[in-house]
Coordinates of C-alpha atoms in Angstrom, one line a residue:
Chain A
X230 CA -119.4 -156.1 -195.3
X231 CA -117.8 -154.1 -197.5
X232 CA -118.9 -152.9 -201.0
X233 CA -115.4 -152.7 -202.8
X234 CA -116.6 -152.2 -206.4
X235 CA -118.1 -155.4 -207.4
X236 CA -121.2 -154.4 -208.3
X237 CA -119.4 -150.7 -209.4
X238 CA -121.1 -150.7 -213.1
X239 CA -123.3 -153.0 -213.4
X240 CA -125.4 -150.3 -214.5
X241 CA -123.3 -149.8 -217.5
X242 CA -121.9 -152.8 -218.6
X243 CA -123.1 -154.9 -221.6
X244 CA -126.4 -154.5 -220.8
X245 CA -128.3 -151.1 -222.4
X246 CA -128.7 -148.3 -220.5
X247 CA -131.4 -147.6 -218.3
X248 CA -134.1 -145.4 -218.0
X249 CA -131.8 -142.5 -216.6
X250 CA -135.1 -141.5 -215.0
X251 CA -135.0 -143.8 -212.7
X252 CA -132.0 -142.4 -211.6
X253 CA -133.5 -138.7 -210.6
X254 CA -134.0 -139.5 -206.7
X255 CA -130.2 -140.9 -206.5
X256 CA -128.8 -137.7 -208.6
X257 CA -130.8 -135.6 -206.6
X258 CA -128.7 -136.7 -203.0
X259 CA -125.4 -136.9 -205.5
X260 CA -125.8 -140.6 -205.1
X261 CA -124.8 -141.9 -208.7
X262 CA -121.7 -142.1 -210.4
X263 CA -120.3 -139.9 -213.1
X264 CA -121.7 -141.9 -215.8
X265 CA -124.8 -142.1 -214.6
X266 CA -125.0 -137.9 -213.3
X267 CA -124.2 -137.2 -217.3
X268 CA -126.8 -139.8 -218.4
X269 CA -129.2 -137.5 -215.8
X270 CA -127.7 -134.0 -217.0
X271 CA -128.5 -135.1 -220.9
X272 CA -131.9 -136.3 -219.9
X273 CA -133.3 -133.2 -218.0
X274 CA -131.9 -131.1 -220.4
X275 CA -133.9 -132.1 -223.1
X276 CA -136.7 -133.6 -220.9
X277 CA -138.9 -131.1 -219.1
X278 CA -140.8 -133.5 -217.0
X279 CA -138.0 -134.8 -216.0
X280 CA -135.7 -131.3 -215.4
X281 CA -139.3 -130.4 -213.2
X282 CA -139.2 -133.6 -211.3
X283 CA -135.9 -133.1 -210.7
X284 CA -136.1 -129.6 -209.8
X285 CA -138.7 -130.7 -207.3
X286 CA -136.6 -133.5 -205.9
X287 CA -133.3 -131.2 -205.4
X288 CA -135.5 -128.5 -203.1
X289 CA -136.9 -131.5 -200.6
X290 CA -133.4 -132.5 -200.5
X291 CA -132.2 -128.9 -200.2
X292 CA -134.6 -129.1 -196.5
X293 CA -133.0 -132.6 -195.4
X294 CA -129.5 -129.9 -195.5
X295 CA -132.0 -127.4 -194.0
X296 CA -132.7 -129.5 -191.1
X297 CA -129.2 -130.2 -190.5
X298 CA -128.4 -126.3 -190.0
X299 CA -125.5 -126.0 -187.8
X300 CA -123.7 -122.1 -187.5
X301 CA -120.0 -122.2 -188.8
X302 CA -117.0 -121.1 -186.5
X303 CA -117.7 -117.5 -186.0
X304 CA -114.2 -116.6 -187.4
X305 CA -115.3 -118.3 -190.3
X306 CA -117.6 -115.3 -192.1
X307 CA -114.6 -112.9 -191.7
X308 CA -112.6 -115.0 -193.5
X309 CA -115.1 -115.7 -196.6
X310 CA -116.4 -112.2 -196.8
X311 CA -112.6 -111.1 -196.5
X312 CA -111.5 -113.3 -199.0
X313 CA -115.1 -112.6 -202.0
X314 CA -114.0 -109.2 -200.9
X315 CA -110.5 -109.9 -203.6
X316 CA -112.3 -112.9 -205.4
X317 CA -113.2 -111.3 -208.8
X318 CA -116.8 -112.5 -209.9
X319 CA -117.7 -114.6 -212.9
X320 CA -120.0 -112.7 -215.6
X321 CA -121.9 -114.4 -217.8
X322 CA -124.3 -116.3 -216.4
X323 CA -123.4 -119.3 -219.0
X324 CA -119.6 -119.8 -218.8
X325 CA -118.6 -122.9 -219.9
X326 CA -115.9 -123.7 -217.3
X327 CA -113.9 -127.0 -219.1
X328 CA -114.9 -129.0 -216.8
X329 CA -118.7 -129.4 -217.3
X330 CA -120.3 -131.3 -219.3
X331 CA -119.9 -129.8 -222.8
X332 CA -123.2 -128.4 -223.5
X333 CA -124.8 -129.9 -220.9
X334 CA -123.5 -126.7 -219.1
X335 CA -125.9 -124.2 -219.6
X336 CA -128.6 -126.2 -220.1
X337 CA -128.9 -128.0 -216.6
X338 CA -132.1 -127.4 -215.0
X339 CA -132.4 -125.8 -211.9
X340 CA -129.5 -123.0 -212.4
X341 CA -127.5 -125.6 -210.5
X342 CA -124.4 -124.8 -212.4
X343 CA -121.5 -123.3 -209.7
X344 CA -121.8 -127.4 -209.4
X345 CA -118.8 -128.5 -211.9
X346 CA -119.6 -132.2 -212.2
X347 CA -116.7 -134.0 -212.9
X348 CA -114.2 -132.5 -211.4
X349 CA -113.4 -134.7 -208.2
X350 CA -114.5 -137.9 -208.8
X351 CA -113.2 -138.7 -212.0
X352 CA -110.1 -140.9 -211.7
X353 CA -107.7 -138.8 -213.2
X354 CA -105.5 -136.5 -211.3
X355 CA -102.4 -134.8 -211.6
X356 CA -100.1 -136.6 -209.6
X357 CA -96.9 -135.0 -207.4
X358 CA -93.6 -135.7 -209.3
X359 CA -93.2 -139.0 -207.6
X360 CA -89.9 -139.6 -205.8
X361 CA -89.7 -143.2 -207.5
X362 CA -86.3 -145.7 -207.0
X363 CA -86.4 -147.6 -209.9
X364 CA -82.7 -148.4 -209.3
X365 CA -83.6 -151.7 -207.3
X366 CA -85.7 -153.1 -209.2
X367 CA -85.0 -155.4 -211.9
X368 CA -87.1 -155.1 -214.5
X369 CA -87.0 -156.4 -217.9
X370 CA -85.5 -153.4 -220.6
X371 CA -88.8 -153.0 -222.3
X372 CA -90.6 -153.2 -219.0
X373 CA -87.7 -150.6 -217.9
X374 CA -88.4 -148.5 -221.2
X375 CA -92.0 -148.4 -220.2
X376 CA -91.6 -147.9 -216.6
X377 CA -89.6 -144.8 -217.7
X378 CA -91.8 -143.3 -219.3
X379 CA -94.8 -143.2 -217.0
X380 CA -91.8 -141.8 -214.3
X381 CA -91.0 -139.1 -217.3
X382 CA -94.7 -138.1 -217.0
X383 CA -95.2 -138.2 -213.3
X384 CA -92.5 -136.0 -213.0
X385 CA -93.4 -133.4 -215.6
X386 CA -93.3 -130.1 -213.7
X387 CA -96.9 -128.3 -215.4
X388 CA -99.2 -131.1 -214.4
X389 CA -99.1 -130.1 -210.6
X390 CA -101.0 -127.3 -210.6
X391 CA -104.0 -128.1 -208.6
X392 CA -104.6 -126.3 -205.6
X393 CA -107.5 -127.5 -203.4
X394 CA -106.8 -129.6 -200.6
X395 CA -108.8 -132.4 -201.5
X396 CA -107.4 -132.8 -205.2
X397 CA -103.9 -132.6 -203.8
X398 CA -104.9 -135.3 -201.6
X399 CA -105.9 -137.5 -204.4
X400 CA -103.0 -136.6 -206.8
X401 CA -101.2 -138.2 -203.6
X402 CA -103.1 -141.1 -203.7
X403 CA -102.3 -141.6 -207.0
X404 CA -98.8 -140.6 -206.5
X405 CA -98.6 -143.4 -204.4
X406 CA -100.9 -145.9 -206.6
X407 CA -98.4 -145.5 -209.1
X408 CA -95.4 -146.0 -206.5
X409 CA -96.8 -148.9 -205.2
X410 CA -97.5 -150.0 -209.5
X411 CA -94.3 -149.6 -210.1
X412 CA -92.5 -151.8 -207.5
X413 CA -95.2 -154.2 -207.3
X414 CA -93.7 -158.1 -208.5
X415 CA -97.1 -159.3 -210.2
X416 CA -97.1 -155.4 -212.0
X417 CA -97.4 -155.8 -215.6
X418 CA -96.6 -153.1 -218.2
X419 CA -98.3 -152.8 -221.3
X420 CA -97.3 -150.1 -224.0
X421 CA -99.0 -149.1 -226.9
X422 CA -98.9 -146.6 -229.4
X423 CA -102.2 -144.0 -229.7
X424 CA -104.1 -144.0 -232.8
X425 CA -103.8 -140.4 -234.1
X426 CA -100.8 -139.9 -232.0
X427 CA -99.0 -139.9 -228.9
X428 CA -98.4 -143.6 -226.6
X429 CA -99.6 -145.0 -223.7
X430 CA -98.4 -147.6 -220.8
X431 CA -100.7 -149.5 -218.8
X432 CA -99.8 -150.5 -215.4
X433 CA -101.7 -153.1 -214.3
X434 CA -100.9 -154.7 -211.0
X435 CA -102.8 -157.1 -208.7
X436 CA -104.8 -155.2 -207.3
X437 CA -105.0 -151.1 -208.6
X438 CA -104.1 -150.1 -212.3
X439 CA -103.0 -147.0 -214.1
X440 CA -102.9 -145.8 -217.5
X441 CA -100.1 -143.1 -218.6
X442 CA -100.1 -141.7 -221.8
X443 CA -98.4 -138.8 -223.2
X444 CA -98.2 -136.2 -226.5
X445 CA -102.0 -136.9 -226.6
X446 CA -103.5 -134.6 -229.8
X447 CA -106.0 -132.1 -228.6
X448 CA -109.8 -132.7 -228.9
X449 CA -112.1 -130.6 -230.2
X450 CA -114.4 -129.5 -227.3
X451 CA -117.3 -132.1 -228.0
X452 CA -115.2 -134.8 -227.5
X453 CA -113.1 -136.7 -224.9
X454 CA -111.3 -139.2 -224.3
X455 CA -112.7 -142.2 -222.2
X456 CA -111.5 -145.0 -220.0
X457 CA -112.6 -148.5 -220.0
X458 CA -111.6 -151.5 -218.3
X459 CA -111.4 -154.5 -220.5
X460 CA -112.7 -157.2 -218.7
X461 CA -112.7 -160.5 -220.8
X462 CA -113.3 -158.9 -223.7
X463 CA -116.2 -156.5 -222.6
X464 CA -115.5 -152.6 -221.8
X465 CA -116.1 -151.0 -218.3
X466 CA -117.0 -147.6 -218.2
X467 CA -113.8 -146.3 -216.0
X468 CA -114.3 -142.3 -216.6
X469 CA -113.8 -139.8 -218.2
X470 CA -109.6 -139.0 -218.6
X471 CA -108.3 -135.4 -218.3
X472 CA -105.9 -134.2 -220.7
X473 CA -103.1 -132.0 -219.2
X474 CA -100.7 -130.6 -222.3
X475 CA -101.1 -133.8 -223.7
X476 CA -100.8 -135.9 -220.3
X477 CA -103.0 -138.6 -218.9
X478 CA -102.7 -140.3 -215.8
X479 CA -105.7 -142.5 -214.2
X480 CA -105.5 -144.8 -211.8
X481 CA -109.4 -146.6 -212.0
X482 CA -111.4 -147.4 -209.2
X483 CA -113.2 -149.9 -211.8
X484 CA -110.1 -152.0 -212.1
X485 CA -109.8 -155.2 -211.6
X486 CA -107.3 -157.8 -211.4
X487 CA -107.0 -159.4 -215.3
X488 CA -108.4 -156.5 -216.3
X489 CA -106.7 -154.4 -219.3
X490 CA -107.1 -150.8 -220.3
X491 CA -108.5 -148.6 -223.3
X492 CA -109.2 -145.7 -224.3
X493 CA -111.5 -144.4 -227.1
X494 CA -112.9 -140.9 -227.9
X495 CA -116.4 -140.2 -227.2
X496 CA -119.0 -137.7 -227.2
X497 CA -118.5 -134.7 -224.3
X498 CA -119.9 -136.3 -221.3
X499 CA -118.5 -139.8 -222.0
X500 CA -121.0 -143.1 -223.0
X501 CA -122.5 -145.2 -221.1
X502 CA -120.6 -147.9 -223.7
X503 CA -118.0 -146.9 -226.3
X504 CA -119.3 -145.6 -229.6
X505 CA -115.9 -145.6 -231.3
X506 CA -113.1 -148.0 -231.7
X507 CA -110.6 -147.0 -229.3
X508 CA -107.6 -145.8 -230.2
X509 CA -105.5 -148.2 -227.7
X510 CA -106.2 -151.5 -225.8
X511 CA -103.6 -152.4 -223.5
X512 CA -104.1 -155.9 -222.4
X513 CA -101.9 -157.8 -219.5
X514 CA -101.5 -161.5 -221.2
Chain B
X201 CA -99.8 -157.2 -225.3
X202 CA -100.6 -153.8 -226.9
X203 CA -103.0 -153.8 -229.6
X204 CA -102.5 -149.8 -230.8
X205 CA -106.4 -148.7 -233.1
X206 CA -107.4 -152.2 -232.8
X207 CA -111.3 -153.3 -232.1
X208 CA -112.9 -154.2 -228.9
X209 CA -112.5 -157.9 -229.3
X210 CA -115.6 -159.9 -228.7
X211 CA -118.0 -156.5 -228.9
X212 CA -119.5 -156.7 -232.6
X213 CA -120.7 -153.5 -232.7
X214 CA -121.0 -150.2 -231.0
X215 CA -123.7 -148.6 -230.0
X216 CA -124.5 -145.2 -231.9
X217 CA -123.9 -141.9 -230.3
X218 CA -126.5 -140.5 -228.5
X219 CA -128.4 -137.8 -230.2
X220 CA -127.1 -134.2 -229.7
X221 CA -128.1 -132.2 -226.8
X222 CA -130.5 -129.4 -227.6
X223 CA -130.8 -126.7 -225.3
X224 CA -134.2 -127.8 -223.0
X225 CA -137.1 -125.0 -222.3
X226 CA -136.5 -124.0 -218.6
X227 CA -138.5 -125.9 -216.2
X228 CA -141.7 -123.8 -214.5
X229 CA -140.5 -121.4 -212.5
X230 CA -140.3 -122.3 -208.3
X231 CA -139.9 -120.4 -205.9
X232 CA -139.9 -121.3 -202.3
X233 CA -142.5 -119.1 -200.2
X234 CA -140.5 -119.3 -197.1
X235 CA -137.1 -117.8 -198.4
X236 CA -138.5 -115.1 -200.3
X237 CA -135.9 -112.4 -200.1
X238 CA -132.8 -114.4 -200.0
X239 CA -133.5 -114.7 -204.2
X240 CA -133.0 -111.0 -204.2
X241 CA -129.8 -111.3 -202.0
X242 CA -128.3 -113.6 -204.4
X243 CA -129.2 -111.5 -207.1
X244 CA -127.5 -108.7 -205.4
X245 CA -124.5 -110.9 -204.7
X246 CA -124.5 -111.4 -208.8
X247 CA -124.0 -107.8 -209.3
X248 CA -120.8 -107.7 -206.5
X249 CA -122.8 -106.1 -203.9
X250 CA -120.3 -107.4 -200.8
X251 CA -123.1 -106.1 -198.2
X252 CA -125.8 -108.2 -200.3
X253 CA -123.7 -111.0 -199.8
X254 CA -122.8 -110.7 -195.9
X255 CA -126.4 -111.1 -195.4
X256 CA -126.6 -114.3 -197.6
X257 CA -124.1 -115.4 -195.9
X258 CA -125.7 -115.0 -192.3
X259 CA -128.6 -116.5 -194.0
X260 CA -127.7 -119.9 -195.7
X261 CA -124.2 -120.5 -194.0
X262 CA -125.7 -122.7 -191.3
X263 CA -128.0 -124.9 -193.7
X264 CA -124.2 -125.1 -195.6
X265 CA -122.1 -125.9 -192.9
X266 CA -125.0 -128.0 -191.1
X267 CA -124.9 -130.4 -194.4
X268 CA -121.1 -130.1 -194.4
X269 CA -120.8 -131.6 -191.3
X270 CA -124.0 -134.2 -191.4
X271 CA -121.9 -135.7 -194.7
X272 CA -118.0 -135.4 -193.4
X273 CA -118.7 -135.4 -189.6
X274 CA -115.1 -133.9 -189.0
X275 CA -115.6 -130.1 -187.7
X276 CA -112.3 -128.9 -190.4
X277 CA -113.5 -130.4 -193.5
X278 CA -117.0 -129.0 -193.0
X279 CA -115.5 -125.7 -192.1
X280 CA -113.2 -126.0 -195.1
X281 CA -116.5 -126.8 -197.1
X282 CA -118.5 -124.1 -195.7
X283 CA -115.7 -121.9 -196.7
X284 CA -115.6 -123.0 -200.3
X285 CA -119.2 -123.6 -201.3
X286 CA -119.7 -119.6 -200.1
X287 CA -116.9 -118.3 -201.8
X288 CA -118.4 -120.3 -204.7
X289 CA -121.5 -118.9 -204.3
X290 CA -119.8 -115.5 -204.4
X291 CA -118.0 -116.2 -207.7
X292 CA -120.8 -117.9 -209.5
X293 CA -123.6 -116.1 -208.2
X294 CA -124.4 -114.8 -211.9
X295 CA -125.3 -118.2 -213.4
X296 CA -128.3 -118.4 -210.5
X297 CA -131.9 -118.5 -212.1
X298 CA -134.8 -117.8 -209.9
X299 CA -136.9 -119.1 -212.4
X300 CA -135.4 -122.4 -212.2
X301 CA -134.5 -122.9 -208.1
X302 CA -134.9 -120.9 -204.8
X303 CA -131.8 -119.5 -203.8
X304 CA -131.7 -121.8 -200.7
X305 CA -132.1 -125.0 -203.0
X306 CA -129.0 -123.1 -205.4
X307 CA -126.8 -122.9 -202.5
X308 CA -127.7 -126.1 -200.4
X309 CA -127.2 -128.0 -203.6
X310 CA -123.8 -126.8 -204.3
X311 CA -123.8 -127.5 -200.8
X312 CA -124.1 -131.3 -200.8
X313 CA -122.5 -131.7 -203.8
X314 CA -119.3 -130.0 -202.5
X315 CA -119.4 -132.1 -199.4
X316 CA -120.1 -135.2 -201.3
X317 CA -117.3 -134.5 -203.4
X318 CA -115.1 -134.0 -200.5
X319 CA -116.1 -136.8 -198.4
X320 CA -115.3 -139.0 -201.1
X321 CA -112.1 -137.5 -201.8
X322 CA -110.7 -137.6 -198.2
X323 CA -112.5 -141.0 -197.2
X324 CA -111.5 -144.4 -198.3
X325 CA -114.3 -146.8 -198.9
X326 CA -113.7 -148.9 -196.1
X327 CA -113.9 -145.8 -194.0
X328 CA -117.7 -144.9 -195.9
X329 CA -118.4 -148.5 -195.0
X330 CA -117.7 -148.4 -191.5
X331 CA -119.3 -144.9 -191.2
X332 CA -122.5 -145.5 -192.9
X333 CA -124.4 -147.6 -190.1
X334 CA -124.5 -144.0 -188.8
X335 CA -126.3 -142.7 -191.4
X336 CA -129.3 -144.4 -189.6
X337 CA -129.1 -143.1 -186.8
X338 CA -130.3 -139.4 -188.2
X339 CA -127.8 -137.3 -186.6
X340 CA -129.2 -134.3 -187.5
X341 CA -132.6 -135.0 -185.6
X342 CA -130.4 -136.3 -182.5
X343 CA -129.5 -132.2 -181.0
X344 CA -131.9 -129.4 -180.8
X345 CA -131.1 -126.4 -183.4
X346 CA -129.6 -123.3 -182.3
X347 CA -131.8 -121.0 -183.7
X348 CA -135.6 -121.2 -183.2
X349 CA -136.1 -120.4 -187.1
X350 CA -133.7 -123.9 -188.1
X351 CA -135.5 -125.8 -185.4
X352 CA -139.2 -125.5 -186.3
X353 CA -137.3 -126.2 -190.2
X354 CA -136.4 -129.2 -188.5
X355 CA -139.6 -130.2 -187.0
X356 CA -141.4 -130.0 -190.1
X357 CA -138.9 -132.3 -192.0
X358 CA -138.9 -134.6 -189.1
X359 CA -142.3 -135.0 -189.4
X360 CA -142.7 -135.3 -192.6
X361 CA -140.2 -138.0 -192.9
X362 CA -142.6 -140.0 -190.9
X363 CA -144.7 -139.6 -194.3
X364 CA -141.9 -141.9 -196.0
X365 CA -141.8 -145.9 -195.5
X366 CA -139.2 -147.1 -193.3
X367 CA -137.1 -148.4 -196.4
X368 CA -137.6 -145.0 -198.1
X369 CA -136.3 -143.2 -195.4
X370 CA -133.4 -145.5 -194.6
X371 CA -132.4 -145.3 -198.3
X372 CA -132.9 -141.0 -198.4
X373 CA -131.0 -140.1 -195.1
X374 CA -128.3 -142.5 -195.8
X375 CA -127.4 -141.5 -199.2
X376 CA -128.0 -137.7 -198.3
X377 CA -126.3 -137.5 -195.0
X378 CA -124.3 -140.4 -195.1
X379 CA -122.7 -138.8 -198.8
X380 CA -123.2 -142.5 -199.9
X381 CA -124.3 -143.5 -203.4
X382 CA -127.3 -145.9 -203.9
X383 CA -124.9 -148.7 -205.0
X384 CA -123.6 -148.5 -201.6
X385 CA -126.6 -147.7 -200.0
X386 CA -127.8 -151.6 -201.3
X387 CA -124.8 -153.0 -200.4
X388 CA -125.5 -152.1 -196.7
X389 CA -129.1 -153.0 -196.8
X390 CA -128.6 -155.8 -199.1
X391 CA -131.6 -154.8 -201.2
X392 CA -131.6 -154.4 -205.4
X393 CA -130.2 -151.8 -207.1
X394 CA -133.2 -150.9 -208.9
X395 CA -135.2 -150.9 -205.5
X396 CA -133.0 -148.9 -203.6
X397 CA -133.3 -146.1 -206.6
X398 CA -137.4 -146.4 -206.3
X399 CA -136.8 -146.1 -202.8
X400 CA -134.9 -142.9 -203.1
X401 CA -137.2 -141.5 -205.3
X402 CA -140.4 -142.3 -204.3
X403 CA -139.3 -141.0 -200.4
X404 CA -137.9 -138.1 -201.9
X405 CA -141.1 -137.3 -203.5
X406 CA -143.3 -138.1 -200.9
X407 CA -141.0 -135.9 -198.9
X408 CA -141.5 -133.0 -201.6
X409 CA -145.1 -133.7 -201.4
X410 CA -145.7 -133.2 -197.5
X411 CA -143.1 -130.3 -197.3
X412 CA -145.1 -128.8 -200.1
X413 CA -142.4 -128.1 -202.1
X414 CA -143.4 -126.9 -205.6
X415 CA -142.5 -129.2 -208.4

């Protein structure tokens, strides 16, 4: 019975775009993907009916959290009001935070913007320097090369600087993702230089990928740069990829096996399908 | 093999950007009658007002940590999500519009969102699957409330689930409190995609509709 991610983006993929209005009831329970919320966020903000419908749909969900009411740990409202008490405030009421949608960000309906979007479901995470033995592996020297590399920018020291919980437990994940890449026998590893600059190596292993690139050129803040998995010649959305000082590292849920990687550079937000030529295709064969 | 700036193969063409966002009149303004007063203590809360905020917290803390724990089920990450969403709440206060949401819709989305996030951080997707049979079960509907206030809340959304077809409420409780998204949410009922979203919809609307929530 399990769902894997065959059907992951069938939404999205060489068909056109729906409605995103159909998609209001799902965004409203954070039941769609991150292509899909952005397709939502652009429509409601330049769709009234459809920001009111939504606004609507978000406060009957807002009493299904009602009806769950359940008082915290009593210690609990020491420790929050003790720890705003040295938490300084934002002040303008439309901050832009980096991580939100571009424009999109102060123009959500609602006033529903503490929510920063992206931010833990995209498949890009900083990774722990990962404590990889490449010593007993024989690898090929241009698989070696590129193997090197991606353990170069794993183990840059600036890219670990996430501190919640949860993202730490992904950059783990993906620590490990990569590990488990790298020693893998069917692993293939794809390098390719980046149109406009810096390189990337795709990872692509029988059953997980990853794409790491490095000396990336900054994007201006309407655009960024955008994963896909090529799958016999067609691109799967795979995210949106954060840039950290020039570093990439993804490791996409939307892989799969065959599969190769690109990226291209897209509007802020990402598209539903690429509206540029990408700037590298990494393919296994 | 690498093929550095070259096309995307078999795709001819791509599609054209989509035209620019431009910033969108704010919806009408809604307000929720029952909750009248925590808009001002939000408010407050934007202008640092710490005791302002205390009383928020006593106020919308339970609907936070209640939907923490519907969508993660274990007592620390909800507590841990509680914990975050409020401080959140406390940083980001300023960017709440009453004209656009009730405070209590502000905060309980952050809420979900949060604990969405987090269950699908923490959670593997076999884990999700094995979980999400549970989602039908309601547990939120399964215990009486503590406070007499939350339960007649609950009452009233109990019953006006009833208003929703079977399939719509199936779809609604297991995407909300089972954190799943509708693709899984038709993978475990084995209906269309396209259904499951109507489903979602239309339940959460008729639900809007009976709770007479303004839209």
């Amino acid at each position: 019975m399990s769902t894997d991610q065959p059907t992951g983006n069938q939404g999205t993929q060489g068909t056109p775009p729906e409605d995103p209005r159909t998609l209001l009831g799902a965004y409203a329970v954070d039941a769609v993907d991150d292509v899909e919320r952005r397709q939502v966020e652009r429509l409601v903000a330049t769709d009234e009916d459809a920001a009111g419908e939504l606004a609507g749909l978000q406060a009957a969900a807002a009493h299904l959290g009602q009806a769950a009411a359940l008082a915290p740990p009593a210690a609990l409202r020491e420790a929050v009001l003790a720890e705003a008490a040295r938490t300084p405030q934002e002040a303008a009421p439309d901050v832009t935070d980096g991580t939100t949608a571009g424009s999109h960000a102060s123009t959500t309906p609602s006033g529903l913007h503490p929510v920063t979007p992206i931010m833990t479901v995209t498949p890009t995470r900083a990774a722990e320097p990962a404590p990889t033995d490449l010593s007993r592996r024989r690898r090929s020297p241009l698989m070696l090369a590129a193997a090197a590399a991606a353990v170069a920018v794993l183990a840059v020291p600036g890219v670990v600087a996430w501190q919640q919980a949860e993202r730490a437990q992904q950059a783990e994940a993906q620590a490990s993702t990569l590990t488990e890449l790298l020693g893998g026998a069917q692993t293939v590893l794809v390098r390719g230089e980046v149109t406009g600059g810096g390189e990337a190596v795709a990872l692509l292993g029988d059953r997980s990928a990853a794409l790491v690139a490095s000396d990336l050129p900054d994007l201006d803040a309407d655009t960024v740069y955008q994963l896909w998995a090529m799958r016999d010649g067609v691109p799967v959305d795979a995210g949106l990829l954060e840039v950290r000082e020039g570093q990439v590292q993804a490791t996409p849920a939307e892989y799969q096996p065959g599969d190769g990687l690109a990226v291209s550079v897209e509007p802020a937000g990402g598209s539903a399908q690429p509206t540029t030529e990408p700037v590298v295709v990494l393919l296994p064969g | 093999m690498a093929h550095a700036g070259t096309t995307w193969g078999t795709l001819t063409s791509v599609t054209s950007p989509e035209a620019p966002d431009s910033a969108a009149a704010p919806p009408p303004s809604r307000t929720e009658p029952t909750a009248p007063s925590a808009e001002d203590l939000l408010l407050a809360t934007a202008r640092g007002e710490e005791q302002a905020f205390a009383q928020l917290y006593d106020r919308l803390s339970a609907g936070v940590h209640g939907t923490a724990r519907a969508v993660l089920r274990d007592p620390d990450h909800a507590a841990e999500v509680t914990q975050e969403v409020m401080l959140e709440v406390w940083r980001t206060a300023a960017r709440f519009d009453p004209t656009r949401a009730s405070a209590r819709t502000w905060v309980m989305t952050l809420a979900h969102r949060r604990a969405v996030d987090r269950v699908r951080a923490v959670q593997s997707q076999r884990e999700r699957d094995q979980r999400s049979l549970d989602g039908m079960h309601h547990p939120p509907f399964d215990v009486v409330a503590e406070e007499v206030e939350d339960e007649m809340e609950r009452a009233r959304v109990r019953d006006c689930l009833g208003s929703l077809t079977d399939t719509q409420r199936d779809a609604v409780l297991m995407a909300y409190y089972g954190g799943h998204t509708y693709r899984e949410v038709a993978a475990r009922l084995t209906a269309p995609l396209p259904t499951v979203k109507s489903r979602i919809r239309d339940g959460l609307l008729r639900l809007r509709d009976c709770l007479g929530v303004p839209a």
